[in-house]
Amino acid sequence: MTRVAAIDCGTNSIRLLVADADPATGELVDLDRRMTIVRLGQGVDRTGRLAPDALDRTFAACREYAAIVKEHGAERLRFVATSASRDAENRDEFVRGVLDILGVEPEVISGDQEAEFSFTGATKELTGRDGLAKPYLVVDIGGGSTEFVVGEDQVRAARSVDIGCVRMTERHLVHDGVVSDPPAPEQIEAIRADIEAALDLAEESVPLREARTLVGLAGSVTTVSAIAQDLPEYDSEAIHHSRVSYDRVREITERLLSATHAERAAIPSMHPGRVDVIGAGALVLLSVMERIGADEVVVSEHDILDGIAYKVAEEVEAGKQGD
């Protein structure tokens, strides 16, 4: 087992995993896994730049994570940054700040790389499970973008499109800095139109409808699962590998889109940082299920973070063998 650390910095959240990993067997033992809502992508779709407040929140989380990585004595840390920092004009400011705090340079990866990590993390432990036929379609609904990956044991095709929950919320539901509460029908239809256009784009290169098992990743999907199970609080163990039917996803999506901010915030399993964006995220999931005719979604708590950890462990082991 190799002790590694992985950080995934997305548009809405920054997450840390410190784990002992065996890439040969697929075993991954969590030592510390945590998530902080920093909203790095705040306003990026509109301004093209990372906001000073967003950078401050992100750097504060990085300082906290640096202490945890040091405490556990990870052999290597890899920091991967996704959609928001790909799009921003001032991403060099972000890179310098992370390097100063953590001692590693964030890798601003492509959508294809993001998809590969997500697929590995989500599917490595699914092989052989009853009722989960291949090929898999892994859908990672982030803040700024959503990744679609089809594959069996390896990625066959992948595409990243700009329909994340934060981007859709800011583009269609925010006016004068205030989120519509609840959104009007025409606002929901505008989001749907964006999603459908993005799904058309994804289908140009990814055979979405060939999938036999839909695997959903990230906070929008896991929160829908928590709501579907009426969990009294967010419970990763109960959520991981749960299955949510299409009918339940539709019911929850409609509920979230018709609820006020206070009603969404009162849901026991709802993270405060997702209250404003969960409706758009759930609508992405529902639209995907409708597009491919999925009866259910298999929900995974293991995603890009786990894929990064596996890759780092492989690199560390290869380096040792080289020595």
Short mmCIF file of C-alpha atoms in Angstrom, two decimals:
data_model
loop_
_atom_site.label_atom_id
_atom_site.label_comp_id
_atom_site.label_asym_id
_atom_site.label_seq_id
_atom_site.Cartn_x
_atom_site.Cartn_y
_atom_site.Cartn_z
CA MET A 1 0.00 0.00 0.00
CA THR A 2 1.23 3.48 -0.88
CA ARG A 3 0.11 6.54 1.10
CA VAL A 4 -0.93 9.30 -1.26
CA ALA A 5 -2.91 12.53 -1.23
CA ALA A 6 -5.16 13.94 -3.93
CA ILE A 7 -6.87 17.32 -4.16
CA ASP A 8 -9.62 18.07 -6.66
CA CYS A 9 -10.43 21.76 -7.01
CA GLY A 10 -13.58 22.32 -9.02
CA THR A 11 -15.93 25.20 -9.70
CA ASN A 12 -18.00 24.79 -6.53
CA SER A 13 -15.90 22.76 -4.08
CA ILE A 14 -12.37 21.71 -3.20
CA ARG A 15 -11.90 18.17 -1.91
CA LEU A 16 -9.09 16.24 -0.28
CA LEU A 17 -8.39 12.51 -0.10
CA VAL A 18 -5.53 10.99 1.86
CA ALA A 19 -5.49 7.22 1.37
CA ASP A 20 -3.44 4.06 1.33
CA ALA A 21 -3.76 2.70 -2.20
CA ASP A 22 -2.87 -0.52 -3.98
CA PRO A 23 -3.31 0.14 -7.70
CA ALA A 24 -2.76 -3.54 -8.54
CA THR A 25 -5.79 -4.76 -6.55
CA GLY A 26 -7.90 -1.60 -6.66
CA GLU A 27 -7.92 -1.41 -2.87
CA LEU A 28 -8.17 2.11 -1.48
CA VAL A 29 -8.31 2.75 2.26
CA ASP A 30 -9.44 6.25 3.22
CA LEU A 31 -7.49 8.02 5.96
CA ASP A 32 -9.10 11.43 5.47
CA ARG A 33 -11.71 12.53 2.95
CA ARG A 34 -13.26 15.99 3.14
CA MET A 35 -14.94 18.65 1.09
CA THR A 36 -15.18 22.44 1.42
CA ILE A 37 -17.52 24.62 -0.62
CA VAL A 38 -15.38 27.53 -1.87
CA ARG A 39 -17.29 28.54 -5.03
CA LEU A 40 -14.05 29.20 -6.93
CA GLY A 41 -16.08 29.64 -10.11
CA GLN A 42 -18.15 32.50 -8.68
CA GLY A 43 -18.88 34.82 -11.62
CA VAL A 44 -16.40 33.17 -14.03
CA ASP A 45 -19.05 32.53 -16.67
CA ARG A 46 -19.86 36.27 -16.67
CA THR A 47 -16.45 37.93 -16.07
CA GLY A 48 -13.94 35.37 -17.30
CA ARG A 49 -11.91 35.89 -14.09
CA LEU A 50 -11.56 34.28 -10.66
CA ALA A 51 -12.96 36.67 -8.06
CA PRO A 52 -10.67 37.83 -5.20
CA ASP A 53 -13.10 36.54 -2.55
CA ALA A 54 -13.27 33.16 -4.28
CA LEU A 55 -9.48 32.91 -4.36
CA ASP A 56 -9.30 33.82 -0.65
CA ARG A 57 -11.78 31.08 0.27
CA THR A 58 -9.88 28.54 -1.83
CA PHE A 59 -6.49 29.43 -0.39
CA ALA A 60 -7.89 29.17 3.17
CA ALA A 61 -9.03 25.61 2.40
CA CYS A 62 -5.62 24.83 0.88
CA ARG A 63 -3.89 25.88 4.12
CA GLU A 64 -6.17 23.55 6.09
CA TYR A 65 -5.51 20.68 3.68
CA ALA A 66 -1.73 21.24 3.76
CA ALA A 67 -1.73 20.58 7.50
CA ILE A 68 -3.72 17.36 7.06
CA VAL A 69 -1.43 16.03 4.31
CA LYS A 70 1.61 16.72 6.48
CA GLU A 71 0.02 15.08 9.53
CA HIS A 72 -0.65 11.84 7.63
CA GLY A 73 2.77 11.75 5.97
CA ALA A 74 1.61 11.17 2.40
CA GLU A 75 4.42 10.14 0.04
CA ARG A 76 3.12 12.34 -2.75
CA LEU A 77 0.40 14.94 -3.33
CA ARG A 78 -1.26 15.70 -6.61
CA PHE A 79 -3.48 18.75 -7.05
CA VAL A 80 -5.89 18.76 -9.98
CA ALA A 81 -7.92 21.81 -10.96
CA THR A 82 -10.90 21.59 -13.25
CA SER A 83 -13.46 23.73 -15.03
CA ALA A 84 -13.33 27.18 -13.39
CA SER A 85 -9.55 27.46 -13.44
CA ARG A 86 -9.45 26.27 -17.07
CA ASP A 87 -11.69 29.15 -18.10
CA ALA A 88 -10.23 32.02 -16.07
CA GLU A 89 -7.98 34.75 -17.51
CA ASN A 90 -6.17 35.13 -14.16
CA ARG A 91 -5.55 31.46 -13.48
CA ASP A 92 -1.80 32.20 -13.00
CA GLU A 93 -2.73 33.95 -9.75
CA PHE A 94 -4.49 30.79 -8.63
CA VAL A 95 -1.52 28.59 -9.60
CA ARG A 96 0.97 30.75 -7.68
CA GLY A 97 -1.17 30.74 -4.54
CA VAL A 98 -1.56 26.96 -4.50
CA LEU A 99 2.17 26.44 -5.12
CA ASP A 100 3.08 28.74 -2.22
CA ILE A 101 0.74 26.95 0.21
CA LEU A 102 1.03 23.28 -0.78
CA GLY A 103 4.38 23.10 -2.53
CA VAL A 104 2.89 21.57 -5.67
CA GLU A 105 1.66 23.24 -8.82
CA PRO A 106 -2.00 22.63 -9.62
CA GLU A 107 -2.52 20.75 -12.85
CA VAL A 108 -5.20 22.51 -14.83
CA ILE A 109 -6.33 19.39 -16.64
CA SER A 110 -8.36 19.03 -19.80
CA GLY A 111 -11.92 17.78 -19.82
CA ASP A 112 -10.70 14.48 -21.31
CA GLN A 113 -8.20 13.97 -18.47
CA GLU A 114 -10.88 14.84 -15.94
CA ALA A 115 -13.16 12.25 -17.52
CA GLU A 116 -10.51 9.53 -17.38
CA PHE A 117 -9.82 10.12 -13.67
CA SER A 118 -13.54 10.14 -12.89
CA PHE A 119 -14.15 6.91 -14.80
CA THR A 120 -11.32 5.09 -13.04
CA GLY A 121 -12.39 6.28 -9.60
CA ALA A 122 -16.05 5.43 -10.15
CA THR A 123 -15.80 2.04 -11.83
CA LYS A 124 -12.68 0.31 -10.48
CA GLU A 125 -14.69 -1.39 -7.73
CA LEU A 126 -17.90 -2.02 -9.72
CA THR A 127 -16.66 -4.92 -11.86
CA GLY A 128 -18.47 -8.15 -11.08
CA ARG A 129 -21.31 -6.57 -9.10
CA ASP A 130 -24.71 -8.11 -9.75
CA GLY A 131 -26.90 -6.31 -12.22
CA LEU A 132 -24.30 -3.75 -13.30
CA ALA A 133 -23.76 -4.57 -16.94
CA LYS A 134 -21.12 -2.94 -19.12
CA PRO A 135 -20.57 -0.58 -20.79
CA TYR A 136 -20.85 2.04 -18.08
CA LEU A 137 -21.81 5.64 -18.65
CA VAL A 138 -20.18 7.74 -15.94
CA VAL A 139 -21.72 11.21 -15.57
CA ASP A 140 -19.83 13.65 -13.35
CA ILE A 141 -21.99 16.73 -12.73
CA GLY A 142 -19.66 19.45 -11.52
CA GLY A 143 -20.10 23.13 -10.85
CA GLY A 144 -18.89 24.42 -14.21
CA SER A 145 -19.01 21.38 -16.46
CA THR A 146 -20.34 17.85 -16.75
CA GLU A 147 -18.23 14.95 -17.97
CA PHE A 148 -19.66 12.02 -19.92
CA VAL A 149 -17.54 8.88 -20.16
CA VAL A 150 -18.45 5.54 -21.76
CA GLY A 151 -16.28 2.48 -21.29
CA GLU A 152 -15.95 -1.07 -20.10
CA ASP A 153 -12.66 -1.54 -18.22
CA GLN A 154 -11.09 1.47 -19.93
CA VAL A 155 -12.44 4.73 -21.30
CA ARG A 156 -13.85 4.29 -24.80
CA ALA A 157 -15.11 7.84 -25.36
CA ALA A 158 -15.38 10.99 -23.26
CA ARG A 159 -16.64 14.55 -23.57
CA SER A 160 -16.82 17.51 -21.23
CA VAL A 161 -19.58 20.08 -21.75
CA ASP A 162 -20.34 23.34 -19.96
CA ILE A 163 -23.53 22.50 -18.07
CA GLY A 164 -22.42 22.43 -14.42
CA CYS A 165 -24.86 23.29 -11.62
CA VAL A 166 -23.17 26.60 -10.75
CA ARG A 167 -22.84 27.71 -14.37
CA MET A 168 -26.51 26.93 -15.13
CA THR A 169 -27.68 28.67 -11.96
CA GLU A 170 -25.63 31.81 -12.58
CA ARG A 171 -26.53 31.95 -16.26
CA HIS A 172 -30.28 31.54 -15.90
CA LEU A 173 -31.42 31.98 -12.29
CA VAL A 174 -29.44 34.98 -11.00
CA HIS A 175 -30.62 38.55 -11.55
CA ASP A 176 -28.95 41.52 -9.86
CA GLY A 177 -27.00 39.13 -7.68
CA VAL A 178 -30.10 37.35 -6.36
CA VAL A 179 -31.10 33.76 -7.14
CA SER A 180 -34.74 33.34 -8.23
CA ASP A 181 -36.71 31.83 -5.38
CA PRO A 182 -38.19 29.63 -6.75
CA PRO A 183 -37.33 29.89 -10.46
CA ALA A 184 -40.01 30.75 -12.99
CA PRO A 185 -41.06 28.11 -15.56
CA GLU A 186 -39.35 30.03 -18.39
CA GLN A 187 -36.05 30.04 -16.44
CA ILE A 188 -36.25 26.28 -15.99
CA GLU A 189 -36.99 25.85 -19.68
CA ALA A 190 -33.92 27.96 -20.52
CA ILE A 191 -31.74 25.65 -18.42
CA ARG A 192 -33.32 22.63 -20.09
CA ALA A 193 -32.57 24.08 -23.53
CA ASP A 194 -28.89 24.52 -22.58
CA ILE A 195 -28.73 20.97 -21.22
CA GLU A 196 -30.34 19.46 -24.31
CA ALA A 197 -27.94 21.34 -26.59
CA ALA A 198 -25.00 20.12 -24.50
CA LEU A 199 -26.27 16.53 -24.63
CA ASP A 200 -26.47 16.82 -28.43
CA LEU A 201 -22.84 17.96 -28.36
CA ALA A 202 -21.79 15.10 -26.08
CA GLU A 203 -23.50 12.56 -28.32
CA GLU A 204 -21.39 13.67 -31.28
CA SER A 205 -18.44 11.82 -29.74
CA VAL A 206 -19.80 9.68 -26.88
CA PRO A 207 -22.35 6.89 -27.53
CA LEU A 208 -24.48 7.74 -24.49
CA ARG A 209 -27.34 5.40 -25.42
CA GLU A 210 -25.10 2.32 -25.65
CA ALA A 211 -24.62 2.37 -21.88
CA ARG A 212 -26.09 -0.48 -19.85
CA THR A 213 -25.37 1.07 -16.43
CA LEU A 214 -25.54 4.77 -15.55
CA VAL A 215 -23.14 5.82 -12.78
CA GLY A 216 -23.65 9.30 -11.31
CA LEU A 217 -20.95 11.27 -9.51
CA ALA A 218 -20.49 14.47 -7.50
CA GLY A 219 -22.54 16.52 -5.07
CA SER A 220 -25.70 17.07 -7.09
CA VAL A 221 -26.14 13.32 -7.60
CA THR A 222 -25.17 12.27 -4.07
CA THR A 223 -27.51 14.89 -2.61
CA VAL A 224 -30.39 13.58 -4.73
CA SER A 225 -29.64 10.11 -3.34
CA ALA A 226 -29.61 11.42 0.24
CA ILE A 227 -33.00 13.06 -0.33
CA ALA A 228 -34.37 9.91 -1.98
CA GLN A 229 -33.41 7.92 1.11
CA ASP A 230 -34.80 10.56 3.51
CA LEU A 231 -31.49 10.53 5.37
CA PRO A 232 -31.51 12.52 8.63
CA GLU A 233 -28.05 13.81 7.68
CA TYR A 234 -25.57 13.35 4.85
CA ASP A 235 -24.22 9.77 5.14
CA SER A 236 -21.54 8.76 2.63
CA GLU A 237 -21.82 5.04 3.43
CA ALA A 238 -25.57 5.00 2.81
CA ILE A 239 -25.17 7.00 -0.39
CA HIS A 240 -22.23 5.07 -1.93
CA HIS A 241 -23.55 2.55 -4.48
CA SER A 242 -27.17 3.38 -3.71
CA ARG A 243 -29.58 3.22 -6.64
CA VAL A 244 -32.20 5.87 -7.38
CA SER A 245 -35.01 5.22 -9.84
CA TYR A 246 -35.90 7.56 -12.67
CA ASP A 247 -39.32 8.25 -11.11
CA ARG A 248 -37.71 9.25 -7.81
CA VAL A 249 -35.17 11.51 -9.55
CA ARG A 250 -37.98 13.24 -11.45
CA GLU A 251 -40.03 13.71 -8.29
CA ILE A 252 -37.06 15.15 -6.34
CA THR A 253 -36.03 17.45 -9.21
CA GLU A 254 -39.53 18.89 -9.48
CA ARG A 255 -39.62 19.37 -5.71
CA LEU A 256 -36.28 21.18 -5.65
CA LEU A 257 -37.16 23.47 -8.57
CA SER A 258 -40.47 24.48 -7.01
CA ALA A 259 -39.05 25.02 -3.50
CA THR A 260 -37.91 28.26 -1.92
CA HIS A 261 -34.38 28.76 -0.62
CA ALA A 262 -35.61 28.19 2.94
CA GLU A 263 -37.37 24.95 2.00
CA ARG A 264 -34.29 23.57 0.26
CA ALA A 265 -32.05 24.65 3.16
CA ALA A 266 -34.33 22.79 5.58
CA ILE A 267 -33.63 19.42 3.93
CA PRO A 268 -31.52 17.60 6.59
CA SER A 269 -28.94 16.18 4.17
CA MET A 270 -28.46 19.42 2.21
CA HIS A 271 -25.02 21.04 2.39
CA PRO A 272 -25.45 24.83 2.80
CA GLY A 273 -23.20 25.45 -0.19
CA ARG A 274 -25.53 23.47 -2.49
CA VAL A 275 -28.83 25.11 -1.58
CA ASP A 276 -28.84 27.56 -4.50
CA VAL A 277 -27.42 25.23 -7.16
CA ILE A 278 -28.98 21.82 -6.39
CA GLY A 279 -32.05 22.41 -8.57
CA ALA A 280 -29.97 22.94 -11.70
CA GLY A 281 -27.74 19.96 -10.83
CA ALA A 282 -30.71 17.65 -10.35
CA LEU A 283 -32.15 18.83 -13.66
CA VAL A 284 -28.94 17.84 -15.44
CA LEU A 285 -29.20 14.34 -13.95
CA LEU A 286 -32.88 14.00 -14.87
CA SER A 287 -32.23 15.18 -18.43
CA VAL A 288 -29.43 12.63 -18.88
CA MET A 289 -31.68 9.81 -17.64
CA GLU A 290 -34.42 10.88 -20.04
CA ARG A 291 -31.99 11.11 -22.96
CA ILE A 292 -30.66 7.56 -22.54
CA GLY A 293 -33.83 5.95 -21.14
CA ALA A 294 -32.19 4.96 -17.84
CA ASP A 295 -34.44 3.30 -15.28
CA GLU A 296 -32.05 4.14 -12.44
CA VAL A 297 -28.74 5.76 -11.56
CA VAL A 298 -26.05 4.03 -9.49
CA VAL A 299 -24.61 6.67 -7.18
CA SER A 300 -20.89 6.68 -6.42
CA GLU A 301 -19.03 8.61 -3.75
CA HIS A 302 -15.82 7.54 -5.49
CA ASP A 303 -14.90 9.75 -8.39
CA ILE A 304 -12.10 11.91 -9.75
CA LEU A 305 -10.39 12.04 -6.34
CA ASP A 306 -10.09 8.27 -6.21
CA GLY A 307 -8.91 8.14 -9.82
CA ILE A 308 -6.17 10.69 -9.01
CA ALA A 309 -5.14 8.68 -5.92
CA TYR A 310 -4.86 5.45 -7.94
CA LYS A 311 -2.74 7.23 -10.56
CA VAL A 312 -0.40 8.79 -7.97
CA ALA A 313 0.07 5.40 -6.27
CA GLU A 314 0.94 3.82 -9.63
CA GLU A 315 3.52 6.55 -10.28
CA VAL A 316 5.08 6.17 -6.82
CA GLU A 317 5.32 2.38 -7.20
CA ALA A 318 6.79 2.68 -10.70
CA GLY A 319 9.40 5.10 -9.35
CA LYS A 320 10.37 2.64 -6.58
CA GLN A 321 10.73 -0.21 -9.08
CA GLY A 322 12.84 2.05 -11.29
CA ASP A 323 15.19 2.70 -8.39
#
